[in-house]
PDB file of C-alpha atoms and ligand atoms in Angstrom:
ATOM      1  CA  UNK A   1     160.562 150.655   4.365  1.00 42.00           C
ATOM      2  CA  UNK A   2     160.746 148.481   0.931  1.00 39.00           C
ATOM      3  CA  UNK A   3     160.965 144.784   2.403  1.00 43.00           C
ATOM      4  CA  UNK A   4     162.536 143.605  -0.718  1.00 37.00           C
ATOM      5  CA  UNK A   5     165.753 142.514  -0.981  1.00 33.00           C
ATOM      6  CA  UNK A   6     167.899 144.281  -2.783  1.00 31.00           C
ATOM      7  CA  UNK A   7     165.556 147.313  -1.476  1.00 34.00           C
ATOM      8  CA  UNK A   8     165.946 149.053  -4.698  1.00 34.00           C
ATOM      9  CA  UNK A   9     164.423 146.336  -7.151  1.00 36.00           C
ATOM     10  CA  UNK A  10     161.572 145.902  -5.770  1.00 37.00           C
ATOM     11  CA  UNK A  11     159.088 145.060  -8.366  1.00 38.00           C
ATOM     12  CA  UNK A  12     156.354 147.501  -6.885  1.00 37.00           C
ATOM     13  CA  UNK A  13     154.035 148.235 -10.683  1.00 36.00           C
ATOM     14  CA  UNK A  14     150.878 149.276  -9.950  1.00 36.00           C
ATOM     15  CA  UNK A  15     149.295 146.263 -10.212  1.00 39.00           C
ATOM     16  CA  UNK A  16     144.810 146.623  -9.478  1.00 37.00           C
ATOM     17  CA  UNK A  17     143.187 143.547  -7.809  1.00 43.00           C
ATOM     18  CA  UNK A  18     144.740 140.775  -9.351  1.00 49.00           C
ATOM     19  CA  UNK A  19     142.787 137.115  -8.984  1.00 55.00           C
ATOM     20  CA  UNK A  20     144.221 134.495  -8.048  1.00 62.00           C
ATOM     21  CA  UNK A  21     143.934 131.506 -10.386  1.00 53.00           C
ATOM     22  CA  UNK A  22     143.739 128.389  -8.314  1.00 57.00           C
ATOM     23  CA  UNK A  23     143.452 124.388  -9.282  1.00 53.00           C
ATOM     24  CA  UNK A  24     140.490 123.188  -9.721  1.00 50.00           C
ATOM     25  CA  UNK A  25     139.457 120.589  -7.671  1.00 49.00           C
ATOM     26  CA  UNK A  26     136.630 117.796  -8.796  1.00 52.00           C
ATOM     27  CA  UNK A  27     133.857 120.042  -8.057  1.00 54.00           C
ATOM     28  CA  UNK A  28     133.195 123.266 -10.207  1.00 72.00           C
ATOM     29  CA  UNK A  29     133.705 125.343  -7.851  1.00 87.00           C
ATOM     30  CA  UNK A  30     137.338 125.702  -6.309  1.00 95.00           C
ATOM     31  CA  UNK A  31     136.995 125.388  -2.049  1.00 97.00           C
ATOM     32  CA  UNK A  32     139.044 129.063  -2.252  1.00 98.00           C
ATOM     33  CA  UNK A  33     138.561 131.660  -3.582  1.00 98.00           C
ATOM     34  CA  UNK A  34     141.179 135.019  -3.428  1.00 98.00           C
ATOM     35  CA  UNK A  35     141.702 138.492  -4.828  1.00 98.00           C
ATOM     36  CA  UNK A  36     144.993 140.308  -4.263  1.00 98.00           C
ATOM     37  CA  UNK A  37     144.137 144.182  -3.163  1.00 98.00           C
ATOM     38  CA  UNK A  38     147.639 146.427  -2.812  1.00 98.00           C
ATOM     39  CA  UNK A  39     147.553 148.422   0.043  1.00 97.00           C
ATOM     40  CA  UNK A  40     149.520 151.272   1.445  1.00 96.00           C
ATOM     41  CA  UNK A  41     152.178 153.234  -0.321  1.00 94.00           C
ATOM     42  CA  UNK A  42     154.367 150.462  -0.088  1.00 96.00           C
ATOM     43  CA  UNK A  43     151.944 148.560  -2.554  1.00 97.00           C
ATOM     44  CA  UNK A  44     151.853 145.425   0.208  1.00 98.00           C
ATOM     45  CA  UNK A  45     149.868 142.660  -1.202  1.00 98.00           C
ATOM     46  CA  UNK A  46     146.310 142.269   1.487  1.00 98.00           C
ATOM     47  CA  UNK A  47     144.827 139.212   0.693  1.00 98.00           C
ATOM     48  CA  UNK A  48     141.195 138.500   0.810  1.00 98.00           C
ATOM     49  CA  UNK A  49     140.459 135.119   0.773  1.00 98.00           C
ATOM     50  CA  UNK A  50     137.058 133.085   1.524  1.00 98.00           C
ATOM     51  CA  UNK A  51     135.638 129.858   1.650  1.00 98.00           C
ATOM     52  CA  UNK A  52     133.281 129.375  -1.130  1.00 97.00           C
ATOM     53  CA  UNK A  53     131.152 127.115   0.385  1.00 97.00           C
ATOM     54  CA  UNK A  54     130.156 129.360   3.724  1.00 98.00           C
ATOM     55  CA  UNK A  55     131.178 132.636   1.616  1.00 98.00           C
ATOM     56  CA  UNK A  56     132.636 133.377   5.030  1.00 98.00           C
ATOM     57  CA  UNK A  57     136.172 134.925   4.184  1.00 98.00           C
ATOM     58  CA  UNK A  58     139.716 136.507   5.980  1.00 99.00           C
ATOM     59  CA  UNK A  59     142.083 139.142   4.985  1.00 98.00           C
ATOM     60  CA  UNK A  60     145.417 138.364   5.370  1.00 99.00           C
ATOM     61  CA  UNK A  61     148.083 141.221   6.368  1.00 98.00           C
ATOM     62  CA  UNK A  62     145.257 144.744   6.050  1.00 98.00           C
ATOM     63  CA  UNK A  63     147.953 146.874   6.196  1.00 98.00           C
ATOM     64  CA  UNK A  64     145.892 149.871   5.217  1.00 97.00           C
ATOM     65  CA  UNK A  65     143.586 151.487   2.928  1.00 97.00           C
ATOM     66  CA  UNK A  66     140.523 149.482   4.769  1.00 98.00           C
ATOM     67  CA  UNK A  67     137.812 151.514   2.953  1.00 98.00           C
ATOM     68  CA  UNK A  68     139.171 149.465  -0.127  1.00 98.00           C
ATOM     69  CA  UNK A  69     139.564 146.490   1.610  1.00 98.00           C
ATOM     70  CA  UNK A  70     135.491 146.617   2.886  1.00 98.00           C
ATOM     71  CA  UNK A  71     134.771 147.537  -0.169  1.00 98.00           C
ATOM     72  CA  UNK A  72     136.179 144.482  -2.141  1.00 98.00           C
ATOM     73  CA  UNK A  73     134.452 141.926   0.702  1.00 98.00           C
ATOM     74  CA  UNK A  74     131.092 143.643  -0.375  1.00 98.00           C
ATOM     75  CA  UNK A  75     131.872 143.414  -3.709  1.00 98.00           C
ATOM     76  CA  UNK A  76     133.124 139.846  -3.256  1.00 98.00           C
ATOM     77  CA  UNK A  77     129.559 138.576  -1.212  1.00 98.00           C
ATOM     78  CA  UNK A  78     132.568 137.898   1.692  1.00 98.00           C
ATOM     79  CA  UNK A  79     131.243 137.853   5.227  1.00 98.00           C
ATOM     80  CA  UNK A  80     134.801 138.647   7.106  1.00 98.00           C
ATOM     81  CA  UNK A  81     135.081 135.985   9.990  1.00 98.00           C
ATOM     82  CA  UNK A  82     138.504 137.125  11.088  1.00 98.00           C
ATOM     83  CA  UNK A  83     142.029 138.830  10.421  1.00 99.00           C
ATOM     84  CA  UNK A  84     145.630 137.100   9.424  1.00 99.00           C
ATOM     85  CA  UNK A  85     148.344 138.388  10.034  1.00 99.00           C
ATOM     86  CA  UNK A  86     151.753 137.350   8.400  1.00 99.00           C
ATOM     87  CA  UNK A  87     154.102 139.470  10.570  1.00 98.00           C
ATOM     88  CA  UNK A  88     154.769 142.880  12.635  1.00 98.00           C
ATOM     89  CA  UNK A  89     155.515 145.510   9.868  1.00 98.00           C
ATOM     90  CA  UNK A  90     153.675 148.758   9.274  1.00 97.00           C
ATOM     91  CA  UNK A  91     152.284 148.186   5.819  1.00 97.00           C
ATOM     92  CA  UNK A  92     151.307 144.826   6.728  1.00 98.00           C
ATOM     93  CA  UNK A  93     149.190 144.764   9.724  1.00 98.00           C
ATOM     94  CA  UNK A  94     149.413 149.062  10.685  1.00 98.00           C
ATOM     95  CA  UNK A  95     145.438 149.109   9.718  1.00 98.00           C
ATOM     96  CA  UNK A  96     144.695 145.209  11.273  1.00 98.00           C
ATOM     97  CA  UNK A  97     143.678 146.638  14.844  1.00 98.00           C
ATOM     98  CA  UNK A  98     141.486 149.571  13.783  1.00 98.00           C
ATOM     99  CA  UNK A  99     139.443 147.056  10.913  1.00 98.00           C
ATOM    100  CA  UNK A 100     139.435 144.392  13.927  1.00 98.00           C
ATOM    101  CA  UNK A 101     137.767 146.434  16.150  1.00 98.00           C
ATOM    102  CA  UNK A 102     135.115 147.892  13.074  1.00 98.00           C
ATOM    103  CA  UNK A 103     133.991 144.944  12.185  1.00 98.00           C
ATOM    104  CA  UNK A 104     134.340 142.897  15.499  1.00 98.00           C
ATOM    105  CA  UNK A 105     136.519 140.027  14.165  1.00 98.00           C
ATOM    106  CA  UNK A 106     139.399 138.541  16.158  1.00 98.00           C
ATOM    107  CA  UNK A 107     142.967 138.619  15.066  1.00 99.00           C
ATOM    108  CA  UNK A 108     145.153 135.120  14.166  1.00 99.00           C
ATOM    109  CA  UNK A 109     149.063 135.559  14.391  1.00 98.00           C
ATOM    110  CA  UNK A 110     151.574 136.529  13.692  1.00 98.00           C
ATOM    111  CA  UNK A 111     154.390 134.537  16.206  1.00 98.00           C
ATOM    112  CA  UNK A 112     154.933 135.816  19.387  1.00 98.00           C
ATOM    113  CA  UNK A 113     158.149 136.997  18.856  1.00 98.00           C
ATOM    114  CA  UNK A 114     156.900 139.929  16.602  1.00 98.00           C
ATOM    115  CA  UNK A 115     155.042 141.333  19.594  1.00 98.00           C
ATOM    116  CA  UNK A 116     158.371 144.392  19.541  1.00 98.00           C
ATOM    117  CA  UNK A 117     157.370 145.179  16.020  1.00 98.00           C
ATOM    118  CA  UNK A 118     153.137 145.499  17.452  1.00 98.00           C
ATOM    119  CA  UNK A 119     154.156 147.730  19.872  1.00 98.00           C
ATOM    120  CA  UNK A 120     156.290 150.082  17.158  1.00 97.00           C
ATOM    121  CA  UNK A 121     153.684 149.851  14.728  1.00 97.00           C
ATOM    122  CA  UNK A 122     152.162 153.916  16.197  1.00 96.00           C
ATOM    123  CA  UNK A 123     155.650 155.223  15.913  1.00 95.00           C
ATOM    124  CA  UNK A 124     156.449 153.177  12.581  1.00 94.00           C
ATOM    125  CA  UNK A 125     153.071 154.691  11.462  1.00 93.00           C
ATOM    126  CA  UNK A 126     154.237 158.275  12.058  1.00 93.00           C
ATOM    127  CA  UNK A 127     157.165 157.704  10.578  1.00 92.00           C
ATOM    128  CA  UNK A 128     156.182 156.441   7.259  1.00 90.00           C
ATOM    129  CA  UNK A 129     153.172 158.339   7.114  1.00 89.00           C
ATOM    130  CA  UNK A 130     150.212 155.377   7.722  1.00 89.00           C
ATOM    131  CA  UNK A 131     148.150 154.702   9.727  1.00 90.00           C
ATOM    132  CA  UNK A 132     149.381 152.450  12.474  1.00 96.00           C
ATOM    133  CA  UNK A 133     147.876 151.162  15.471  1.00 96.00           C
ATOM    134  CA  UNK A 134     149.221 148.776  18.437  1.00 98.00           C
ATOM    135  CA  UNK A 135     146.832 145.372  18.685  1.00 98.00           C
ATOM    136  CA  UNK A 136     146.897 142.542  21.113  1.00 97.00           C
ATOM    137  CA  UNK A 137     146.369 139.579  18.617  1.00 98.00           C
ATOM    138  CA  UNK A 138     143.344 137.254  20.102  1.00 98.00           C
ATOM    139  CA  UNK A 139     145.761 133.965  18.771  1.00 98.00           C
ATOM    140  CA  UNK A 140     149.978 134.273  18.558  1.00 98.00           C
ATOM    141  CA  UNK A 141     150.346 131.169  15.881  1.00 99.00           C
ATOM    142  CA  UNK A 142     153.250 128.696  15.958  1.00 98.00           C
ATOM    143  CA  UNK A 143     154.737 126.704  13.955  1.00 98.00           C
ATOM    144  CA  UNK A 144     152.035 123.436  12.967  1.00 98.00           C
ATOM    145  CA  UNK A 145     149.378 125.351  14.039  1.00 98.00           C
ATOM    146  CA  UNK A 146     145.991 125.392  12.100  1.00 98.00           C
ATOM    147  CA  UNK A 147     143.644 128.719  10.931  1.00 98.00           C
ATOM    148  CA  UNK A 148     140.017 128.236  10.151  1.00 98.00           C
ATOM    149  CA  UNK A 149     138.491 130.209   7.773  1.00 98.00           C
ATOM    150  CA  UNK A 150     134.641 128.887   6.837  1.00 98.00           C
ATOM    151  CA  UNK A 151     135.632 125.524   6.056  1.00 98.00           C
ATOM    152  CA  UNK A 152     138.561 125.696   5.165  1.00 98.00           C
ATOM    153  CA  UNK A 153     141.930 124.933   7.145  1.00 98.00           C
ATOM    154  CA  UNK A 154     145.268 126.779   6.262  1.00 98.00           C
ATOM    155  CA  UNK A 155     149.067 125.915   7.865  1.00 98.00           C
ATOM    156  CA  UNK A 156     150.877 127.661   9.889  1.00 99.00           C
ATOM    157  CA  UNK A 157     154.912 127.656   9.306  1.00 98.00           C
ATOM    158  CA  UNK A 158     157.108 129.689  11.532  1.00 98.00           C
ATOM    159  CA  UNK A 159     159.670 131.077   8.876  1.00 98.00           C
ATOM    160  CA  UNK A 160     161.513 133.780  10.745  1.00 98.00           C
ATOM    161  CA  UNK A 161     164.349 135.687   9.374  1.00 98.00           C
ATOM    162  CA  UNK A 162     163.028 138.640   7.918  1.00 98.00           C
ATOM    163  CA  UNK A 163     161.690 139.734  11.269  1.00 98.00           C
ATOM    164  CA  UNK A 164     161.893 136.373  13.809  1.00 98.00           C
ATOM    165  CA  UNK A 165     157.857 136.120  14.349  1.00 98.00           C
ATOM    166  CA  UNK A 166     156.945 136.208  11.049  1.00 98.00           C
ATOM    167  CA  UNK A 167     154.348 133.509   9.710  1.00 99.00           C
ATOM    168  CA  UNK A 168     152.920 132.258   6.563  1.00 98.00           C
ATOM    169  CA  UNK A 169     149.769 130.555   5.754  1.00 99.00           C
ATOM    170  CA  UNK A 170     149.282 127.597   3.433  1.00 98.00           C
ATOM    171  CA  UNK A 171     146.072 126.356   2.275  1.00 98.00           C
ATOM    172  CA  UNK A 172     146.980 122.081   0.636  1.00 98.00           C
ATOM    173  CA  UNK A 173     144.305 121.248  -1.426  1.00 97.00           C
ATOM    174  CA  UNK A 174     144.627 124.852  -3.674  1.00 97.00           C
ATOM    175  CA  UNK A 175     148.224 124.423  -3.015  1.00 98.00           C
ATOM    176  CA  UNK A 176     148.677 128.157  -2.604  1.00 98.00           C
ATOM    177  CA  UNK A 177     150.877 129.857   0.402  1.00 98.00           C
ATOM    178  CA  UNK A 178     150.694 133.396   1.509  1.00 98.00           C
ATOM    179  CA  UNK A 179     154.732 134.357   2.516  1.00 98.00           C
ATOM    180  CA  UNK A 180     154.493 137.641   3.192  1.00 98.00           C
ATOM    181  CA  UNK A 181     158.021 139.563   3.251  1.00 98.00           C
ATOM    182  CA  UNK A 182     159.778 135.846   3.428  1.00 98.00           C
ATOM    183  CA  UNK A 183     160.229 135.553  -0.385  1.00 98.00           C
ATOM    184  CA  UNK A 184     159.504 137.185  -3.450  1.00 98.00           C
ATOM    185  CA  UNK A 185     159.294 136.598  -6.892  1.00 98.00           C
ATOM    186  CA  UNK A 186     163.344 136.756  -7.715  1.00 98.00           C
ATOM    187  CA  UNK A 187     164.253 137.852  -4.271  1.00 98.00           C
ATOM    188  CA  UNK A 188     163.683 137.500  -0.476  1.00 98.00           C
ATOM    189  CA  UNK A 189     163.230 139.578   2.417  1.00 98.00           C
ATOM    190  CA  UNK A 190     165.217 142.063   3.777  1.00 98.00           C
ATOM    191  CA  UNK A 191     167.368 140.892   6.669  1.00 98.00           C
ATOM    192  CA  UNK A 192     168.786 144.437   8.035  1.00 97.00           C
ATOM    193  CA  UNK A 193     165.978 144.881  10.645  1.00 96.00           C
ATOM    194  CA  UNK A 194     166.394 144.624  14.533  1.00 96.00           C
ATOM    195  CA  UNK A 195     166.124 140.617  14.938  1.00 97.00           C
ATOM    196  CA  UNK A 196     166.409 139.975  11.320  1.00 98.00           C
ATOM    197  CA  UNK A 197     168.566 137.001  10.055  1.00 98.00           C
ATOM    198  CA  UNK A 198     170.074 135.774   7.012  1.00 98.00           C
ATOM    199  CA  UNK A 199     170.644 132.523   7.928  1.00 98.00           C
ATOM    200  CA  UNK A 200     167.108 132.110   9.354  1.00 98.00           C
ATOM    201  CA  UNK A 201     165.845 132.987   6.434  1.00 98.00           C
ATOM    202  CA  UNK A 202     166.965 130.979   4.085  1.00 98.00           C
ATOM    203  CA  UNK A 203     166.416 128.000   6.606  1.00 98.00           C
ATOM    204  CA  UNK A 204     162.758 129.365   6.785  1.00 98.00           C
ATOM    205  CA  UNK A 205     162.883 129.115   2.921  1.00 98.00           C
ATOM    206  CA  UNK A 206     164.477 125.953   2.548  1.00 98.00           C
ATOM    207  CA  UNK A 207     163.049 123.903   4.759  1.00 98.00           C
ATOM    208  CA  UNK A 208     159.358 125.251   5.200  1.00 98.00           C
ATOM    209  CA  UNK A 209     158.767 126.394   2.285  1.00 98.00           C
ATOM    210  CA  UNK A 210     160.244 124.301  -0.520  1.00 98.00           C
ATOM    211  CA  UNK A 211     158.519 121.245   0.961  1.00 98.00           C
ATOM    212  CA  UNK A 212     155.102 122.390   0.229  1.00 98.00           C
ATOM    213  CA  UNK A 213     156.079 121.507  -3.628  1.00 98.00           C
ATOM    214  CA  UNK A 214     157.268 122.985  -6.421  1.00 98.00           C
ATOM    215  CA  UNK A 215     154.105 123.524  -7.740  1.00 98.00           C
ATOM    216  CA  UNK A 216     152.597 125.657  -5.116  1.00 98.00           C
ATOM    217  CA  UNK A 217     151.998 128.881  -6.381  1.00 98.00           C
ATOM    218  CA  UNK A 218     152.491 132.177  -3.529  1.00 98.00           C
ATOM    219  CA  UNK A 219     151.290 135.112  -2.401  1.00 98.00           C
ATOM    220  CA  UNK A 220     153.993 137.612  -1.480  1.00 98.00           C
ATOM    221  CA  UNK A 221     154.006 140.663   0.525  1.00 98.00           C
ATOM    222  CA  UNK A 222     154.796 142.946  -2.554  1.00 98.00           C
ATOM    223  CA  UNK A 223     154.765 142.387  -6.597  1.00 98.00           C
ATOM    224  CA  UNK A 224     153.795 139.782  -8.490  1.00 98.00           C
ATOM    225  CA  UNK A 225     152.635 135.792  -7.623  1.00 98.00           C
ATOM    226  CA  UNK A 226     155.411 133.003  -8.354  1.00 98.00           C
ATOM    227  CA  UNK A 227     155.717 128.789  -7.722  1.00 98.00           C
ATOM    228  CA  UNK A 228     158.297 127.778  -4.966  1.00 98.00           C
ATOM    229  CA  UNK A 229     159.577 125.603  -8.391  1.00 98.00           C
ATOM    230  CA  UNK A 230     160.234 128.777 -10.093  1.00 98.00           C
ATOM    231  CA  UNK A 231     161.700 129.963  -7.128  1.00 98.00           C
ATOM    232  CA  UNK A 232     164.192 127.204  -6.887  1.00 98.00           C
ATOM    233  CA  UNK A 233     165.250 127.537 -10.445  1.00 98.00           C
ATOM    234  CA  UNK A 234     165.942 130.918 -10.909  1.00 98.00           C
ATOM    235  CA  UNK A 235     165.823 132.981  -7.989  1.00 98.00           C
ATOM    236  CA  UNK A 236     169.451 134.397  -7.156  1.00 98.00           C
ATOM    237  CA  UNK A 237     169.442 134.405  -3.710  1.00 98.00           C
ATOM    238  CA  UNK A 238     168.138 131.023  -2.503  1.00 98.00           C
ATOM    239  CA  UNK A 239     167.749 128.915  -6.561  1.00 98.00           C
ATOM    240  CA  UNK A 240     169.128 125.461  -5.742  1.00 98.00           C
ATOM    241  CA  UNK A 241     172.021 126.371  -8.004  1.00 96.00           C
ATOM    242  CA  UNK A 242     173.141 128.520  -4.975  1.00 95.00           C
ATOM    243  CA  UNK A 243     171.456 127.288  -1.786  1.00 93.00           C
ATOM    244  CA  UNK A 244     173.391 123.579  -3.120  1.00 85.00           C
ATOM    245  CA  UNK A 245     176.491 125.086  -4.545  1.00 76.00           C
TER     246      UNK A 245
HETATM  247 ZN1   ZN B 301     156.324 144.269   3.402  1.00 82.41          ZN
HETATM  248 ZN1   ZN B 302     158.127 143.165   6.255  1.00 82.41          ZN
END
């Protein structure tokens, strides 16, 4: 289940724990801080991200592979205050309700409407050969809602399309958004799922995403970090040059 779109060109190298570089702000020390740990056999980018202040931290989409994941949050001096969740798919959130329940944190999102993907996600695991375990999240997120993590508050936008409860999480002053499957560097999500939507999507895109500035730099769910600016300039399925032709 590649979520990239074309599914053959997905840019899934082998990329270790990559860390994020974020603006600075005035103080030395950046509010957020966030390390990029692969997970699953379908390379999905889990997010750890903390507030440096409280060192009191989230991982966003643990689709898998949680010994690694606890073991970078040790590494990392990250208490783990909760779980994020951008939407319902296996290699995203198949591991979320087992590491929930180990280390007795609640779980934020995604949107309602990806509940039919939750209840898949033991059949999905079987399938594709992970781990996957049903969860009742303790917080379905809409769109405008807030997520605390330490002191730190991230965005909610509702960008469905790739499946129609998927969510992504935006924290202002780094100006850095975690998309999940919504876009990638030089592509976007698939749309060929039950409930997916082309047109959705690129509304999603368009008009949640590209406001958060051109200079944002993103997470997605697989391969490498982009801006939405980049995006918008080159990226052949939703550039301005064919979004605005
Ligand atoms: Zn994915
Ligand atoms: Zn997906």
């Amino acid at each position: 289940m590649s979520h990239a779109y074309p599914p053959n060109n997905a840019p899934l190298q082998d990329h270790a724990r990559v860390a994020i570089s974020l603006r600075m702000t005035s103080e030395s020390q950046p509010p957020l801080k966030a390390v990029i740990i692969p997970v699953t056999a379908f390379q999905q980018n889990c997010t750890l991200l903390w507030c440096t202040k409280t060192m009191r931290g989230a991982f966003v989409d643990a689709g898998g592979d949680l010994d690694r994941l606890k073991d970078a949050a040790v590494q990392h001096g990250v208490t783990i205050e909760k779980l994020l969740v951008t939407h319902g798919h296996i290699d995203h959130c198949g591991g979320t309700g087992k590491l929930a329940g180990e280390l007795g944190v609640p779980i934020e999102g995604p949107h309602r409407d990806d509940l039919f993907w939750i209840e898949r996600l033991g059949q999905d695991g079987m399938s594709f050969g992970i781990a996957g375990q049903p969860f009742e999240p303790d917080r379905w997120l809409e769109e405008g809602d807030r997520v605390r993590v330490g002191e730190l508050e991230l965005e909610v936008h509702h960008c469905p399309g790739h499946t129609p409860g998927h969510v992504i999480f935006y924290h202002a002053p780094s100006k850095l958004a975690l998309v999940g499957d919504v876009l990638f560097q030089g592509s976007i999500g698939r749309t060929d799922f039950p409930r997916g939507n082309l047109d959705d999507l690129i509304a999603s895109i368009t008009q949640r995403l590209w406001p958060l500035g051109p200079e944002t730099a993103f997470v997605p769910g697989h391969g490498p970090m982009s801006t939405f600016g980049h995006e918008r300039a080159t990226n052949p399925f939703v550039g301005d040059h064919v979004v605005n032709a």
